[in-house]
mmCIF file of C-alpha atoms in Angstrom:
data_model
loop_
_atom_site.group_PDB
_atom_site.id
_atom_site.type_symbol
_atom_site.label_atom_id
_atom_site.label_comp_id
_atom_site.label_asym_id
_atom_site.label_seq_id
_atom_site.Cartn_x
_atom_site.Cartn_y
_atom_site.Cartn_z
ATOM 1 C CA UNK A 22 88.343 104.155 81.724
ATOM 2 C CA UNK A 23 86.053 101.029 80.961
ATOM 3 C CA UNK A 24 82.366 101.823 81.558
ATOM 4 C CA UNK A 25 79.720 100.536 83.931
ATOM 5 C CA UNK A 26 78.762 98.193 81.080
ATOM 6 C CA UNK A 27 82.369 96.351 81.161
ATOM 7 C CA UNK A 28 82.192 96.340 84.573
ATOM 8 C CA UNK A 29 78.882 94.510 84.737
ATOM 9 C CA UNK A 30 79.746 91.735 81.833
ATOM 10 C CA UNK A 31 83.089 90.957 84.690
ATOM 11 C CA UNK A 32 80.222 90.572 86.788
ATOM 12 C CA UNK A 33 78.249 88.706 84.616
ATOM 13 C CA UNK A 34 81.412 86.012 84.061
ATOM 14 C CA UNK A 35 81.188 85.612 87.395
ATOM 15 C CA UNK A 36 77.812 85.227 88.111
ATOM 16 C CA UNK A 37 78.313 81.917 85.504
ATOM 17 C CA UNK A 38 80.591 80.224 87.230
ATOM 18 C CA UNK A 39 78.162 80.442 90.117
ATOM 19 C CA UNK A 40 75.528 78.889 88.021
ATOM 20 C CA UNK A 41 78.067 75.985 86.788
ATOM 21 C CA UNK A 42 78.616 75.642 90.833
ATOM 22 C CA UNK A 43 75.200 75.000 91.357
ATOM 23 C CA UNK A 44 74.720 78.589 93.458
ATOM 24 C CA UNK A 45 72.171 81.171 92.103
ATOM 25 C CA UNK A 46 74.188 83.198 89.541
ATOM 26 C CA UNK A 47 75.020 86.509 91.280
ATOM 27 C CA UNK A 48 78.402 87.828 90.789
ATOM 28 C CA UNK A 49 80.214 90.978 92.224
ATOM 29 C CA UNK A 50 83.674 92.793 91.122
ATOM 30 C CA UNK A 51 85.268 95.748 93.417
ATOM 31 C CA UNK A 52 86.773 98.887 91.096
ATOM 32 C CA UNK A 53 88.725 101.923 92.214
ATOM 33 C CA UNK A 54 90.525 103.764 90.103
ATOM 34 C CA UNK A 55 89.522 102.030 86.536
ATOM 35 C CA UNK A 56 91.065 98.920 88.149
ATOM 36 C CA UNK A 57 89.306 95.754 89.355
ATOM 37 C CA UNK A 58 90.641 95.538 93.107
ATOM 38 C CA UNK A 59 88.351 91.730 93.618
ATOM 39 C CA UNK A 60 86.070 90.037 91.813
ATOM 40 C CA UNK A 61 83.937 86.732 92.540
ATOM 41 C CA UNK A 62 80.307 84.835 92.655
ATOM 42 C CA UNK A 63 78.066 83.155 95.139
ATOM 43 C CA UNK A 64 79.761 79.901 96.800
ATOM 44 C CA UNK A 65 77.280 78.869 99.422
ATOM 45 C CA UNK A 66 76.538 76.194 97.544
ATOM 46 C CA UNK A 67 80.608 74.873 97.028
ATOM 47 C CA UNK A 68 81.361 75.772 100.606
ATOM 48 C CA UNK A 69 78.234 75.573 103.017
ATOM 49 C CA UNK A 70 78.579 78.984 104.174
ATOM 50 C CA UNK A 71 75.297 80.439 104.324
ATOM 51 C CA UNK A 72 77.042 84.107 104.501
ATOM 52 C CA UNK A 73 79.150 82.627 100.991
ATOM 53 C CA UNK A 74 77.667 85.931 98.882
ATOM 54 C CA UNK A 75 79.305 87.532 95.955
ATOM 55 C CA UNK A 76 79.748 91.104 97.619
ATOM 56 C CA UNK A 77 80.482 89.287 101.032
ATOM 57 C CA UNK A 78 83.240 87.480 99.528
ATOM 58 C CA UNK A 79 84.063 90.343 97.375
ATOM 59 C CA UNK A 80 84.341 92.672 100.325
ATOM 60 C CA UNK A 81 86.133 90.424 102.370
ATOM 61 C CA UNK A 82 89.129 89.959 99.632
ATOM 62 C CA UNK A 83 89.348 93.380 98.749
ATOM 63 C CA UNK A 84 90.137 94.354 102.867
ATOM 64 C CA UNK A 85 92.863 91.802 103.056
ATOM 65 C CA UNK A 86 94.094 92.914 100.029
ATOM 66 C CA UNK A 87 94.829 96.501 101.195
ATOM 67 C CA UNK A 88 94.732 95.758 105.043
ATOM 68 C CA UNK A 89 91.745 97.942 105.917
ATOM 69 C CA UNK A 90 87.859 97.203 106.023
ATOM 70 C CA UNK A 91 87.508 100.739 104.492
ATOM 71 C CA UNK A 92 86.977 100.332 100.907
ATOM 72 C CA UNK A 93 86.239 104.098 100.166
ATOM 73 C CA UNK A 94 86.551 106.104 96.779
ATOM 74 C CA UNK A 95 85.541 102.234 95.532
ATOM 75 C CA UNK A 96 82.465 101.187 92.800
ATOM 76 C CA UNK A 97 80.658 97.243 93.418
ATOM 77 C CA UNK A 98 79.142 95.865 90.764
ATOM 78 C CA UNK A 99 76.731 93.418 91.430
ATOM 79 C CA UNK A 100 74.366 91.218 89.010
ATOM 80 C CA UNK A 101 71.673 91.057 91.316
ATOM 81 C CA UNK A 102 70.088 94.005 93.909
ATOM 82 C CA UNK A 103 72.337 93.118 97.043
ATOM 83 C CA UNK A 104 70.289 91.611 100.357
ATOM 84 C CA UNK A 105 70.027 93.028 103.264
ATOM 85 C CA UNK A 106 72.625 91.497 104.670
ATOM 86 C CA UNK A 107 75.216 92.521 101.569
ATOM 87 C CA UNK A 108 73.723 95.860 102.379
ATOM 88 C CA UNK A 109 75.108 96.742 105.883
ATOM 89 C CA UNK A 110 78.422 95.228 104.874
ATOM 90 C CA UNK A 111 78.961 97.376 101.117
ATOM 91 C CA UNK A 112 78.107 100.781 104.048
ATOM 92 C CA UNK A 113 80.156 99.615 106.755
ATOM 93 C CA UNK A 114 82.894 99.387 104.757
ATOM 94 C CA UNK A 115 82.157 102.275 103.029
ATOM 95 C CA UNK A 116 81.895 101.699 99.223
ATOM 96 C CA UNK A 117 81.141 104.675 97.429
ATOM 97 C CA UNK A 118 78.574 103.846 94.951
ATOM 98 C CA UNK A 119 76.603 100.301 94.028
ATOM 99 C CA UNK A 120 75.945 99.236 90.476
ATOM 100 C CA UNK A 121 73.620 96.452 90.602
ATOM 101 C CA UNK A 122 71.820 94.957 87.165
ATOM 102 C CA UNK A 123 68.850 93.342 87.935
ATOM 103 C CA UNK A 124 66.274 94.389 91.179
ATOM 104 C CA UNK A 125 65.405 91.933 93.969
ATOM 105 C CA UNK A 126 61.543 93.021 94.588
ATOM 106 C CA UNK A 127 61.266 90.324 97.638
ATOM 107 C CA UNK A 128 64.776 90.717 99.413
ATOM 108 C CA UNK A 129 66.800 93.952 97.411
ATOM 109 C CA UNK A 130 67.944 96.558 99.755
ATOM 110 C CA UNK A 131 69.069 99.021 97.621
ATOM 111 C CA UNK A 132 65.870 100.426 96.931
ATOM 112 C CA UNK A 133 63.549 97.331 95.807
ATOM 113 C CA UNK A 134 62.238 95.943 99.144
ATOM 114 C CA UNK A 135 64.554 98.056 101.094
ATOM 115 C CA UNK A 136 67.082 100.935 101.310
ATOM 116 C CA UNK A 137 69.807 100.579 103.530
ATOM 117 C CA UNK A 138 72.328 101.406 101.025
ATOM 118 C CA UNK A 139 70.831 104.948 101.263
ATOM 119 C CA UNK A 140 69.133 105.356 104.496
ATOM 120 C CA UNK A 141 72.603 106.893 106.097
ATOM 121 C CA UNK A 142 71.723 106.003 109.760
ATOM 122 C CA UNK A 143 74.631 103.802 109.701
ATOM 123 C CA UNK A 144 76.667 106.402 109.123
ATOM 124 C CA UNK A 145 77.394 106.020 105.176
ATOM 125 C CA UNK A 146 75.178 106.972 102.479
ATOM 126 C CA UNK A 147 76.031 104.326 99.386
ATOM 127 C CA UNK A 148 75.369 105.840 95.906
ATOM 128 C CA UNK A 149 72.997 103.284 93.764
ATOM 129 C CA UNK A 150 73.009 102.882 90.015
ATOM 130 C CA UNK A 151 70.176 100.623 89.025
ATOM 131 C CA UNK A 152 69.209 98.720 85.946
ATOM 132 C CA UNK A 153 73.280 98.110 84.641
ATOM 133 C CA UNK A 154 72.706 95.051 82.020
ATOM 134 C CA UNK A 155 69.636 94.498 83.757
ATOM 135 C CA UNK A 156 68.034 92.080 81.126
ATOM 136 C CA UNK A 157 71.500 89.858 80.641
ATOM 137 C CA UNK A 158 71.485 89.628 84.622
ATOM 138 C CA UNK A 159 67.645 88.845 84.963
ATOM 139 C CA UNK A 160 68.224 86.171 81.829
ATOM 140 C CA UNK A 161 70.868 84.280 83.459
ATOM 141 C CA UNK A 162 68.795 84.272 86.883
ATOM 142 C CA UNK A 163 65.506 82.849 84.987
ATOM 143 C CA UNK A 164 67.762 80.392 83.143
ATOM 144 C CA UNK A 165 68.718 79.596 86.417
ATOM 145 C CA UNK A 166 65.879 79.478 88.571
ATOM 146 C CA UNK A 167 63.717 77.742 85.538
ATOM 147 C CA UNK A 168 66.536 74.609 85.078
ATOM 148 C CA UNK A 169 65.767 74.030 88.979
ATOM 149 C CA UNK A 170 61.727 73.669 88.251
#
């Protein structure tokens, strides 16, 4: 079975195209199983949806896929710390366990700024794996972040 590390660089392919879309670079694959069940990047930029996140859009292909918001026994992989918003929909749909690369100190909810992923008074408790490729992810975001200065 491929490792958190393979998982993350799927992530990290996506979280390029974001960048070449103009969007900061944050990218997000779905995995049960060994198998990636959705994979994609931040398009708020390409589509004007302010709500255009990786995990949102992630999320919301993986439940049509299989015809049910529940996404449990499933593993997100994430480039950056998911928001607070990203948060409350990876436990209401009940992923298992977050992989995220680099942290979000102003806006991360997974244990940076916040910790909704874990709190569990909305029902789920979200398993959190920090620091996965955390310098390629932070890289790519400074590289990012410094070509807009």
């Amino acid at each position: 079975m491929p490792s958190h590390n393979e998982f993350m660089k799927i992530a990290l392919e996506e979280a390029r195209l974001a960048a070449d879309e103009g969007d900061v670079p944050v990218g997000a694959v779905l995995v049960a199983g060994g198998k990636v069940l959705a994979r994609g990047h931040n398009r708020r930029a390409v589509t004007g949806d302010p709500v255009a996140h990786a995990e949102m859009l992630v999320l919301r292909g993986a439940g049509e896929a299989a015809g049910d918001w529940r996404l449990t026994g499933t593993t997100l992989y994430v480039t950056l710390e998911p928001c607070p918003m990203c948060a409350g929909a990876i436990v209401l749909a009940r992923v298992q366990t977050v992989v995220f690369g680099a942290c979000d100190p102003a806006a991360g909810a997974g244990g940076s700024a916040y910790n909704i992923l874990e709190d569990g008074r909305l029902g789920h408790r979200v398993q959190v794996i920090a620091g996965v490729c955390e310098q390629d992810c932070r890289r790519l975001l400074d590289e990012f972040f410094d070509g807009l200065r």
